[in-house]
Amino acid sequence: MPTFIQFLEELTDTERAITIPADELDRLAERFGDRVRLMGRWNASGDGSLEIPMAAILEAANQLGRQALAQAVQELKAEQFAELLEAPSSICLIEKISEAYRRHFRALMSRYQNASDSTEMTQLRDQLVREVFGE
């Protein structure tokens, strides 16, 4: 378990991302549709994984609220299809993460367009290339 300071550092690290492996992503897509692949950078031509910035997940979780987030977690863990027929919190979480990821990408693009330092521009350009084309 992380310390308080480590946890706060993780929250503020906007570059940090989680990776959903291809098999788990396929399972989620089968249950919730292709919208799950819009939550982050889908490495379709590589290993099939999905990389989601932590900042996008935190933003979506905060927007959803504690009770709806807890419900979404239960829905995501559900194994039986009947349990998924009424999965509004999971779908809402997926959509909020997708929206937050789009905002993250647009903000990165704006930072690149407004950068004046060549070192920063190169770094932001490389980050944009990774977002669009993968590693």
mmCIF file of N, CA and C in Angstrom:
data_model
loop_
_atom_site.group_PDB
_atom_site.id
_atom_site.type_symbol
_atom_site.label_atom_id
_atom_site.label_comp_id
_atom_site.label_asym_id
_atom_site.label_seq_id
_atom_site.Cartn_x
_atom_site.Cartn_y
_atom_site.Cartn_z
ATOM 1 N N MET A 1 0.850 -1.184 0.000
ATOM 2 C CA MET A 1 0.000 0.000 0.000
ATOM 3 C C MET A 1 0.889 1.238 0.000
ATOM 4 N N PRO A 2 0.578 2.203 -0.877
ATOM 5 C CA PRO A 2 1.413 3.402 -0.951
ATOM 6 C C PRO A 2 1.232 4.284 0.291
ATOM 7 N N THR A 3 2.260 5.065 0.571
ATOM 8 C CA THR A 3 2.159 6.043 1.652
ATOM 9 C C THR A 3 1.293 7.202 1.167
ATOM 10 N N PHE A 4 0.948 8.077 2.072
ATOM 11 C CA PHE A 4 0.145 9.244 1.738
ATOM 12 C C PHE A 4 0.824 10.072 0.652
ATOM 13 N N ILE A 5 2.110 10.330 0.828
ATOM 14 C CA ILE A 5 2.855 11.139 -0.143
ATOM 15 C C ILE A 5 2.932 10.430 -1.499
ATOM 16 N N GLN A 6 3.187 9.125 -1.490
ATOM 17 C CA GLN A 6 3.253 8.375 -2.744
ATOM 18 C C GLN A 6 1.914 8.424 -3.468
ATOM 19 N N PHE A 7 0.831 8.296 -2.716
ATOM 20 C CA PHE A 7 -0.502 8.349 -3.309
ATOM 21 C C PHE A 7 -0.741 9.718 -3.939
ATOM 22 N N LEU A 8 -0.382 10.787 -3.231
ATOM 23 C CA LEU A 8 -0.556 12.135 -3.780
ATOM 24 C C LEU A 8 0.305 12.341 -5.029
ATOM 25 N N GLU A 9 1.516 11.805 -5.014
ATOM 26 C CA GLU A 9 2.371 11.902 -6.200
ATOM 27 C C GLU A 9 1.734 11.182 -7.382
ATOM 28 N N GLU A 10 1.143 10.036 -7.135
ATOM 29 C CA GLU A 10 0.477 9.300 -8.209
ATOM 30 C C GLU A 10 -0.697 10.091 -8.763
ATOM 31 N N LEU A 11 -1.438 10.762 -7.876
ATOM 32 C CA LEU A 11 -2.581 11.556 -8.322
ATOM 33 C C LEU A 11 -2.156 12.725 -9.204
ATOM 34 N N THR A 12 -1.002 13.289 -8.914
ATOM 35 C CA THR A 12 -0.566 14.466 -9.662
ATOM 36 C C THR A 12 0.254 14.123 -10.900
ATOM 37 N N ASP A 13 0.598 12.871 -11.088
ATOM 38 C CA ASP A 13 1.398 12.463 -12.239
ATOM 39 C C ASP A 13 0.484 12.300 -13.454
ATOM 40 N N THR A 14 0.385 13.371 -14.257
ATOM 41 C CA THR A 14 -0.529 13.353 -15.401
ATOM 42 C C THR A 14 -0.019 12.465 -16.529
ATOM 43 N N GLU A 15 1.254 12.122 -16.504
ATOM 44 C CA GLU A 15 1.816 11.270 -17.544
ATOM 45 C C GLU A 15 1.575 9.790 -17.261
ATOM 46 N N ARG A 16 1.285 9.452 -16.035
ATOM 47 C CA ARG A 16 1.098 8.058 -15.642
ATOM 48 C C ARG A 16 -0.186 7.508 -16.274
ATOM 49 N N ALA A 17 -0.134 6.266 -16.677
ATOM 50 C CA ALA A 17 -1.283 5.634 -17.323
ATOM 51 C C ALA A 17 -1.410 4.198 -16.840
ATOM 52 N N ILE A 18 -2.609 3.666 -16.963
ATOM 53 C CA ILE A 18 -2.822 2.246 -16.706
ATOM 54 C C ILE A 18 -3.007 1.574 -18.061
ATOM 55 N N THR A 19 -2.652 0.314 -18.115
ATOM 56 C CA THR A 19 -2.786 -0.436 -19.357
ATOM 57 C C THR A 19 -3.756 -1.581 -19.148
ATOM 58 N N ILE A 20 -4.761 -1.630 -20.001
ATOM 59 C CA ILE A 20 -5.692 -2.758 -19.996
ATOM 60 C C ILE A 20 -5.191 -3.732 -21.050
ATOM 61 N N PRO A 21 -4.806 -4.948 -20.639
ATOM 62 C CA PRO A 21 -4.308 -5.930 -21.613
ATOM 63 C C PRO A 21 -5.382 -6.284 -22.645
ATOM 64 N N ALA A 22 -4.933 -6.754 -23.807
ATOM 65 C CA ALA A 22 -5.831 -7.041 -24.931
ATOM 66 C C ALA A 22 -6.953 -7.998 -24.551
ATOM 67 N N ASP A 23 -6.650 -9.047 -23.798
ATOM 68 C CA ASP A 23 -7.700 -10.018 -23.462
ATOM 69 C C ASP A 23 -8.776 -9.404 -22.581
ATOM 70 N N GLU A 24 -8.377 -8.574 -21.632
ATOM 71 C CA GLU A 24 -9.362 -7.905 -20.779
ATOM 72 C C GLU A 24 -10.143 -6.867 -21.575
ATOM 73 N N LEU A 25 -9.460 -6.150 -22.457
ATOM 74 C CA LEU A 25 -10.118 -5.157 -23.308
ATOM 75 C C LEU A 25 -11.153 -5.826 -24.208
ATOM 76 N N ASP A 26 -10.806 -6.973 -24.796
ATOM 77 C CA ASP A 26 -11.748 -7.708 -25.638
ATOM 78 C C ASP A 26 -12.970 -8.146 -24.835
ATOM 79 N N ARG A 27 -12.733 -8.593 -23.599
ATOM 80 C CA ARG A 27 -13.849 -9.012 -22.744
ATOM 81 C C ARG A 27 -14.764 -7.824 -22.444
ATOM 82 N N LEU A 28 -14.168 -6.663 -22.139
ATOM 83 C CA LEU A 28 -14.967 -5.467 -21.871
ATOM 84 C C LEU A 28 -15.714 -5.021 -23.123
ATOM 85 N N ALA A 29 -15.064 -5.076 -24.291
ATOM 86 C CA ALA A 29 -15.709 -4.680 -25.547
ATOM 87 C C ALA A 29 -16.868 -5.603 -25.878
ATOM 88 N N GLU A 30 -16.713 -6.879 -25.569
ATOM 89 C CA GLU A 30 -17.795 -7.827 -25.805
ATOM 90 C C GLU A 30 -19.006 -7.508 -24.924
ATOM 91 N N ARG A 31 -18.740 -7.049 -23.719
ATOM 92 C CA ARG A 31 -19.813 -6.758 -22.770
ATOM 93 C C ARG A 31 -20.420 -5.371 -22.950
ATOM 94 N N PHE A 32 -19.568 -4.365 -23.284
ATOM 95 C CA PHE A 32 -20.031 -2.981 -23.294
ATOM 96 C C PHE A 32 -19.918 -2.292 -24.651
ATOM 97 N N GLY A 33 -19.438 -3.006 -25.650
ATOM 98 C CA GLY A 33 -19.310 -2.431 -26.982
ATOM 99 C C GLY A 33 -17.958 -1.774 -27.203
ATOM 100 N N ASP A 34 -17.761 -1.343 -28.436
ATOM 101 C CA ASP A 34 -16.480 -0.749 -28.819
ATOM 102 C C ASP A 34 -16.192 0.578 -28.124
ATOM 103 N N ARG A 35 -17.175 1.142 -27.431
ATOM 104 C CA ARG A 35 -16.949 2.415 -26.734
ATOM 105 C C ARG A 35 -15.813 2.304 -25.732
ATOM 106 N N VAL A 36 -15.529 1.095 -25.233
ATOM 107 C CA VAL A 36 -14.441 0.953 -24.253
ATOM 108 C C VAL A 36 -13.086 1.280 -24.881
ATOM 109 N N ARG A 37 -12.959 1.103 -26.184
ATOM 110 C CA ARG A 37 -11.687 1.395 -26.845
ATOM 111 C C ARG A 37 -11.452 2.891 -27.024
ATOM 112 N N LEU A 38 -12.451 3.701 -26.713
ATOM 113 C CA LEU A 38 -12.323 5.152 -26.820
ATOM 114 C C LEU A 38 -11.859 5.792 -25.519
ATOM 115 N N MET A 39 -11.627 4.974 -24.494
ATOM 116 C CA MET A 39 -11.227 5.513 -23.192
ATOM 117 C C MET A 39 -9.762 5.934 -23.159
ATOM 118 N N GLY A 40 -8.985 5.550 -24.146
ATOM 119 C CA GLY A 40 -7.564 5.869 -24.140
ATOM 120 C C GLY A 40 -6.941 5.546 -25.480
ATOM 121 N N ARG A 41 -5.626 5.335 -25.463
ATOM 122 C CA ARG A 41 -4.899 5.035 -26.691
ATOM 123 C C ARG A 41 -4.901 3.530 -26.902
ATOM 124 N N TRP A 42 -5.608 3.108 -27.938
ATOM 125 C CA TRP A 42 -5.730 1.689 -28.256
ATOM 126 C C TRP A 42 -4.552 1.298 -29.138
ATOM 127 N N ASN A 43 -3.800 0.340 -28.702
ATOM 128 C CA ASN A 43 -2.637 -0.134 -29.444
ATOM 129 C C ASN A 43 -3.084 -1.264 -30.380
ATOM 130 N N ALA A 44 -3.932 -0.909 -31.323
ATOM 131 C CA ALA A 44 -4.561 -1.895 -32.207
ATOM 132 C C ALA A 44 -3.554 -2.627 -33.082
ATOM 133 N N SER A 45 -2.542 -1.939 -33.563
ATOM 134 C CA SER A 45 -1.582 -2.589 -34.445
ATOM 135 C C SER A 45 -0.455 -3.280 -33.685
ATOM 136 N N GLY A 46 -0.415 -3.092 -32.375
ATOM 137 C CA GLY A 46 0.614 -3.722 -31.553
ATOM 138 C C GLY A 46 0.045 -4.885 -30.771
ATOM 139 N N ASP A 47 0.094 -4.754 -29.451
ATOM 140 C CA ASP A 47 -0.348 -5.858 -28.595
ATOM 141 C C ASP A 47 -1.848 -5.842 -28.296
ATOM 142 N N GLY A 48 -2.588 -4.852 -28.812
ATOM 143 C CA GLY A 48 -4.027 -4.790 -28.623
ATOM 144 C C GLY A 48 -4.467 -4.221 -27.294
ATOM 145 N N SER A 49 -3.530 -3.714 -26.512
ATOM 146 C CA SER A 49 -3.862 -3.166 -25.199
ATOM 147 C C SER A 49 -4.428 -1.754 -25.333
ATOM 148 N N LEU A 50 -4.938 -1.233 -24.228
ATOM 149 C CA LEU A 50 -5.467 0.122 -24.176
ATOM 150 C C LEU A 50 -4.776 0.837 -23.028
ATOM 151 N N GLU A 51 -4.221 2.006 -23.304
ATOM 152 C CA GLU A 51 -3.529 2.788 -22.295
ATOM 153 C C GLU A 51 -4.379 4.003 -21.957
ATOM 154 N N ILE A 52 -4.716 4.142 -20.673
ATOM 155 C CA ILE A 52 -5.576 5.238 -20.232
ATOM 156 C C ILE A 52 -4.819 6.101 -19.230
ATOM 157 N N PRO A 53 -4.726 7.410 -19.491
ATOM 158 C CA PRO A 53 -4.068 8.288 -18.522
ATOM 159 C C PRO A 53 -4.802 8.272 -17.181
ATOM 160 N N MET A 54 -4.032 8.205 -16.108
ATOM 161 C CA MET A 54 -4.620 8.209 -14.766
ATOM 162 C C MET A 54 -5.482 9.450 -14.559
ATOM 163 N N ALA A 55 -5.036 10.576 -15.113
ATOM 164 C CA ALA A 55 -5.782 11.823 -14.950
ATOM 165 C C ALA A 55 -7.202 11.689 -15.511
ATOM 166 N N ALA A 56 -7.359 10.992 -16.628
ATOM 167 C CA ALA A 56 -8.691 10.810 -17.224
ATOM 168 C C ALA A 56 -9.572 9.938 -16.325
ATOM 169 N N ILE A 57 -8.986 8.912 -15.740
ATOM 170 C CA ILE A 57 -9.752 8.029 -14.847
ATOM 171 C C ILE A 57 -10.169 8.785 -13.593
ATOM 172 N N LEU A 58 -9.243 9.551 -13.017
ATOM 173 C CA LEU A 58 -9.566 10.327 -11.812
ATOM 174 C C LEU A 58 -10.644 11.362 -12.079
ATOM 175 N N GLU A 59 -10.537 12.037 -13.226
ATOM 176 C CA GLU A 59 -11.546 13.041 -13.581
ATOM 177 C C GLU A 59 -12.926 12.397 -13.708
ATOM 178 N N ALA A 60 -12.975 11.275 -14.396
ATOM 179 C CA ALA A 60 -14.251 10.583 -14.585
ATOM 180 C C ALA A 60 -14.810 10.083 -13.262
ATOM 181 N N ALA A 61 -13.955 9.532 -12.417
ATOM 182 C CA ALA A 61 -14.403 9.026 -11.114
ATOM 183 C C ALA A 61 -14.960 10.159 -10.254
ATOM 184 N N ASN A 62 -14.299 11.306 -10.287
ATOM 185 C CA ASN A 62 -14.785 12.461 -9.515
ATOM 186 C C ASN A 62 -16.127 12.950 -10.035
ATOM 187 N N GLN A 63 -16.294 12.948 -11.353
ATOM 188 C CA GLN A 63 -17.559 13.386 -11.933
ATOM 189 C C GLN A 63 -18.692 12.417 -11.615
ATOM 190 N N LEU A 64 -18.366 11.154 -11.578
ATOM 191 C CA LEU A 64 -19.386 10.128 -11.361
ATOM 192 C C LEU A 64 -19.903 10.140 -9.926
ATOM 193 N N GLY A 65 -19.035 10.387 -8.979
ATOM 194 C CA GLY A 65 -19.423 10.367 -7.585
ATOM 195 C C GLY A 65 -19.192 8.999 -6.969
ATOM 196 N N ARG A 66 -19.059 8.983 -5.664
ATOM 197 C CA ARG A 66 -18.674 7.772 -4.943
ATOM 198 C C ARG A 66 -19.654 6.615 -5.113
ATOM 199 N N GLN A 67 -20.924 6.882 -4.938
ATOM 200 C CA GLN A 67 -21.920 5.805 -4.998
ATOM 201 C C GLN A 67 -22.026 5.223 -6.410
ATOM 202 N N ALA A 68 -22.080 6.075 -7.407
ATOM 203 C CA ALA A 68 -22.168 5.591 -8.789
ATOM 204 C C ALA A 68 -20.885 4.874 -9.191
ATOM 205 N N LEU A 69 -19.735 5.354 -8.694
ATOM 206 C CA LEU A 69 -18.473 4.684 -8.991
ATOM 207 C C LEU A 69 -18.458 3.282 -8.381
ATOM 208 N N ALA A 70 -18.911 3.164 -7.143
ATOM 209 C CA ALA A 70 -18.975 1.847 -6.502
ATOM 210 C C ALA A 70 -19.902 0.915 -7.281
ATOM 211 N N GLN A 71 -21.017 1.435 -7.755
ATOM 212 C CA GLN A 71 -21.954 0.640 -8.556
ATOM 213 C C GLN A 71 -21.300 0.215 -9.873
ATOM 214 N N ALA A 72 -20.560 1.138 -10.501
ATOM 215 C CA ALA A 72 -19.882 0.817 -11.763
ATOM 216 C C ALA A 72 -18.864 -0.304 -11.564
ATOM 217 N N VAL A 73 -18.141 -0.268 -10.458
ATOM 218 C CA VAL A 73 -17.167 -1.324 -10.175
ATOM 219 C C VAL A 73 -17.878 -2.666 -10.054
ATOM 220 N N GLN A 74 -18.998 -2.700 -9.367
ATOM 221 C CA GLN A 74 -19.757 -3.948 -9.232
ATOM 222 C C GLN A 74 -20.259 -4.434 -10.586
ATOM 223 N N GLU A 75 -20.713 -3.509 -11.409
ATOM 224 C CA GLU A 75 -21.191 -3.886 -12.737
ATOM 225 C C GLU A 75 -20.051 -4.433 -13.604
ATOM 226 N N LEU A 76 -18.875 -3.805 -13.501
ATOM 227 C CA LEU A 76 -17.729 -4.272 -14.272
ATOM 228 C C LEU A 76 -17.272 -5.652 -13.817
ATOM 229 N N LYS A 77 -17.476 -5.964 -12.554
ATOM 230 C CA LYS A 77 -17.075 -7.265 -12.014
ATOM 231 C C LYS A 77 -18.110 -8.348 -12.286
ATOM 232 N N ALA A 78 -19.331 -7.960 -12.649
ATOM 233 C CA ALA A 78 -20.409 -8.922 -12.868
ATOM 234 C C ALA A 78 -20.034 -9.917 -13.951
ATOM 235 N N GLU A 79 -20.343 -11.152 -13.724
ATOM 236 C CA GLU A 79 -20.011 -12.213 -14.670
ATOM 237 C C GLU A 79 -21.210 -12.655 -15.511
ATOM 238 N N GLN A 80 -22.394 -12.497 -14.996
ATOM 239 C CA GLN A 80 -23.570 -12.989 -15.708
ATOM 240 C C GLN A 80 -24.165 -11.880 -16.563
ATOM 241 N N PHE A 81 -24.570 -12.238 -17.763
ATOM 242 C CA PHE A 81 -25.129 -11.264 -18.689
ATOM 243 C C PHE A 81 -26.360 -10.573 -18.105
ATOM 244 N N ALA A 82 -27.173 -11.302 -17.378
ATOM 245 C CA ALA A 82 -28.382 -10.712 -16.785
ATOM 246 C C ALA A 82 -28.024 -9.547 -15.877
ATOM 247 N N GLU A 83 -26.877 -9.635 -15.208
ATOM 248 C CA GLU A 83 -26.444 -8.561 -14.329
ATOM 249 C C GLU A 83 -26.037 -7.328 -15.128
ATOM 250 N N LEU A 84 -25.715 -7.508 -16.376
ATOM 251 C CA LEU A 84 -25.235 -6.397 -17.196
ATOM 252 C C LEU A 84 -26.349 -5.659 -17.923
ATOM 253 N N LEU A 85 -27.513 -6.234 -17.965
ATOM 254 C CA LEU A 85 -28.599 -5.577 -18.678
ATOM 255 C C LEU A 85 -28.907 -4.213 -18.078
ATOM 256 N N GLU A 86 -28.728 -4.101 -16.797
ATOM 257 C CA GLU A 86 -28.922 -2.834 -16.106
ATOM 258 C C GLU A 86 -27.557 -2.380 -15.604
ATOM 259 N N ALA A 87 -26.726 -1.852 -16.481
ATOM 260 C CA ALA A 87 -25.375 -1.432 -16.115
ATOM 261 C C ALA A 87 -25.139 0.041 -16.441
ATOM 262 N N PRO A 88 -26.039 0.917 -16.002
ATOM 263 C CA PRO A 88 -25.899 2.325 -16.382
ATOM 264 C C PRO A 88 -24.667 2.996 -15.789
ATOM 265 N N SER A 89 -24.257 2.601 -14.612
ATOM 266 C CA SER A 89 -23.097 3.242 -13.996
ATOM 267 C C SER A 89 -21.816 2.894 -14.743
ATOM 268 N N SER A 90 -21.686 1.642 -15.177
ATOM 269 C CA SER A 90 -20.494 1.242 -15.936
ATOM 270 C C SER A 90 -20.420 1.995 -17.251
ATOM 271 N N ILE A 91 -21.522 2.070 -17.939
ATOM 272 C CA ILE A 91 -21.555 2.768 -19.227
ATOM 273 C C ILE A 91 -21.255 4.247 -19.022
ATOM 274 N N CYS A 92 -21.793 4.828 -17.965
ATOM 275 C CA CYS A 92 -21.531 6.229 -17.661
ATOM 276 C C CYS A 92 -20.044 6.441 -17.347
ATOM 277 N N LEU A 93 -19.447 5.529 -16.579
ATOM 278 C CA LEU A 93 -18.027 5.627 -16.267
ATOM 279 C C LEU A 93 -17.195 5.527 -17.544
ATOM 280 N N ILE A 94 -17.502 4.579 -18.394
ATOM 281 C CA ILE A 94 -16.781 4.405 -19.657
ATOM 282 C C ILE A 94 -16.881 5.677 -20.497
ATOM 283 N N GLU A 95 -18.058 6.253 -20.585
ATOM 284 C CA GLU A 95 -18.247 7.467 -21.375
ATOM 285 C C GLU A 95 -17.506 8.654 -20.763
ATOM 286 N N LYS A 96 -17.515 8.749 -19.443
ATOM 287 C CA LYS A 96 -16.812 9.855 -18.777
ATOM 288 C C LYS A 96 -15.298 9.732 -18.934
ATOM 289 N N ILE A 97 -14.782 8.511 -18.874
ATOM 290 C CA ILE A 97 -13.349 8.321 -19.107
ATOM 291 C C ILE A 97 -13.008 8.698 -20.550
ATOM 292 N N SER A 98 -13.864 8.313 -21.498
ATOM 293 C CA SER A 98 -13.629 8.659 -22.913
ATOM 294 C C SER A 98 -13.626 10.168 -23.105
ATOM 295 N N GLU A 99 -14.573 10.859 -22.487
ATOM 296 C CA GLU A 99 -14.628 12.317 -22.586
ATOM 297 C C GLU A 99 -13.388 12.949 -21.964
ATOM 298 N N ALA A 100 -12.974 12.445 -20.804
ATOM 299 C CA ALA A 100 -11.786 12.979 -20.138
ATOM 300 C C ALA A 100 -10.539 12.733 -20.977
ATOM 301 N N TYR A 101 -10.466 11.575 -21.631
ATOM 302 C CA TYR A 101 -9.313 11.286 -22.494
ATOM 303 C C TYR A 101 -9.276 12.251 -23.679
ATOM 304 N N ARG A 102 -10.425 12.542 -24.268
ATOM 305 C CA ARG A 102 -10.460 13.498 -25.384
ATOM 306 C C ARG A 102 -9.987 14.878 -24.916
ATOM 307 N N ARG A 103 -10.417 15.290 -23.706
ATOM 308 C CA ARG A 103 -9.965 16.575 -23.168
ATOM 309 C C ARG A 103 -8.450 16.551 -22.935
ATOM 310 N N HIS A 104 -7.952 15.433 -22.408
ATOM 311 C CA HIS A 104 -6.505 15.267 -22.182
ATOM 312 C C HIS A 104 -5.747 15.421 -23.501
ATOM 313 N N PHE A 105 -6.218 14.789 -24.547
ATOM 314 C CA PHE A 105 -5.555 14.851 -25.846
ATOM 315 C C PHE A 105 -5.603 16.268 -26.410
ATOM 316 N N ARG A 106 -6.779 16.922 -26.323
ATOM 317 C CA ARG A 106 -6.899 18.293 -26.827
ATOM 318 C C ARG A 106 -5.987 19.245 -26.055
ATOM 319 N N ALA A 107 -5.881 19.048 -24.744
ATOM 320 C CA ALA A 107 -5.003 19.898 -23.931
ATOM 321 C C ALA A 107 -3.544 19.694 -24.336
ATOM 322 N N LEU A 108 -3.167 18.464 -24.587
ATOM 323 C CA LEU A 108 -1.807 18.168 -25.037
ATOM 324 C C LEU A 108 -1.539 18.843 -26.388
ATOM 325 N N MET A 109 -2.499 18.772 -27.286
ATOM 326 C CA MET A 109 -2.368 19.412 -28.595
ATOM 327 C C MET A 109 -2.252 20.931 -28.434
ATOM 328 N N SER A 110 -3.050 21.518 -27.574
ATOM 329 C CA SER A 110 -2.976 22.970 -27.343
ATOM 330 C C SER A 110 -1.633 23.373 -26.756
ATOM 331 N N ARG A 111 -1.133 22.583 -25.811
ATOM 332 C CA ARG A 111 0.186 22.871 -25.234
ATOM 333 C C ARG A 111 1.249 22.844 -26.328
ATOM 334 N N TYR A 112 1.151 21.875 -27.213
ATOM 335 C CA TYR A 112 2.115 21.779 -28.319
ATOM 336 C C TYR A 112 2.014 22.999 -29.240
ATOM 337 N N GLN A 113 0.802 23.366 -29.596
ATOM 338 C CA GLN A 113 0.600 24.487 -30.512
ATOM 339 C C GLN A 113 1.059 25.812 -29.909
ATOM 340 N N ASN A 114 0.964 25.931 -28.579
ATOM 341 C CA ASN A 114 1.320 27.181 -27.912
ATOM 342 C C ASN A 114 2.748 27.200 -27.372
ATOM 343 N N ALA A 115 3.458 26.113 -27.492
ATOM 344 C CA ALA A 115 4.823 26.045 -26.964
ATOM 345 C C ALA A 115 5.753 26.917 -27.788
ATOM 346 N N SER A 116 6.677 27.575 -27.097
ATOM 347 C CA SER A 116 7.659 28.406 -27.801
ATOM 348 C C SER A 116 9.075 27.863 -27.650
ATOM 349 N N ASP A 117 9.293 27.055 -26.652
ATOM 350 C CA ASP A 117 10.599 26.451 -26.409
ATOM 351 C C ASP A 117 10.747 25.208 -27.280
ATOM 352 N N SER A 118 11.842 25.128 -28.042
ATOM 353 C CA SER A 118 12.014 24.010 -28.974
ATOM 354 C C SER A 118 12.132 22.666 -28.265
ATOM 355 N N THR A 119 12.733 22.641 -27.085
ATOM 356 C CA THR A 119 12.847 21.387 -26.327
ATOM 357 C C THR A 119 11.471 20.900 -25.887
ATOM 358 N N GLU A 120 10.664 21.830 -25.388
ATOM 359 C CA GLU A 120 9.301 21.479 -24.972
ATOM 360 C C GLU A 120 8.472 21.047 -26.174
ATOM 361 N N MET A 121 8.634 21.735 -27.296
ATOM 362 C CA MET A 121 7.887 21.380 -28.505
ATOM 363 C C MET A 121 8.226 19.962 -28.953
ATOM 364 N N THR A 122 9.506 19.629 -28.913
ATOM 365 C CA THR A 122 9.934 18.281 -29.305
ATOM 366 C C THR A 122 9.347 17.241 -28.375
ATOM 367 N N GLN A 123 9.390 17.516 -27.079
ATOM 368 C CA GLN A 123 8.840 16.584 -26.092
ATOM 369 C C GLN A 123 7.333 16.401 -26.291
ATOM 370 N N LEU A 124 6.622 17.494 -26.486
ATOM 371 C CA LEU A 124 5.172 17.416 -26.689
ATOM 372 C C LEU A 124 4.831 16.738 -28.009
ATOM 373 N N ARG A 125 5.597 17.033 -29.050
ATOM 374 C CA ARG A 125 5.383 16.373 -30.340
ATOM 375 C C ARG A 125 5.558 14.861 -30.213
ATOM 376 N N ASP A 126 6.622 14.448 -29.520
ATOM 377 C CA ASP A 126 6.870 13.020 -29.323
ATOM 378 C C ASP A 126 5.730 12.370 -28.531
ATOM 379 N N GLN A 127 5.224 13.096 -27.549
ATOM 380 C CA GLN A 127 4.108 12.572 -26.757
ATOM 381 C C GLN A 127 2.846 12.445 -27.616
ATOM 382 N N LEU A 128 2.598 13.427 -28.466
ATOM 383 C CA LEU A 128 1.446 13.360 -29.376
ATOM 384 C C LEU A 128 1.577 12.196 -30.350
ATOM 385 N N VAL A 129 2.771 11.998 -30.877
ATOM 386 C CA VAL A 129 3.007 10.882 -31.795
ATOM 387 C C VAL A 129 2.720 9.558 -31.092
ATOM 388 N N ARG A 130 3.166 9.422 -29.836
ATOM 389 C CA ARG A 130 2.884 8.191 -29.068
ATOM 390 C C ARG A 130 1.381 8.008 -28.854
ATOM 391 N N GLU A 131 0.682 9.122 -28.581
ATOM 392 C CA GLU A 131 -0.765 9.042 -28.370
ATOM 393 C C GLU A 131 -1.485 8.571 -29.626
ATOM 394 N N VAL A 132 -1.036 9.046 -30.765
ATOM 395 C CA VAL A 132 -1.717 8.719 -32.020
ATOM 396 C C VAL A 132 -1.279 7.384 -32.590
ATOM 397 N N PHE A 133 0.025 7.117 -32.578
ATOM 398 C CA PHE A 133 0.542 5.949 -33.270
ATOM 399 C C PHE A 133 1.062 4.843 -32.348
ATOM 400 N N GLY A 134 1.134 5.112 -31.070
ATOM 401 C CA GLY A 134 1.651 4.101 -30.137
ATOM 402 C C GLY A 134 3.155 4.175 -30.020
ATOM 403 N N GLU A 135 3.690 3.268 -29.248
ATOM 404 C CA GLU A 135 5.151 3.243 -28.982
ATOM 405 C C GLU A 135 5.926 2.859 -30.197
#
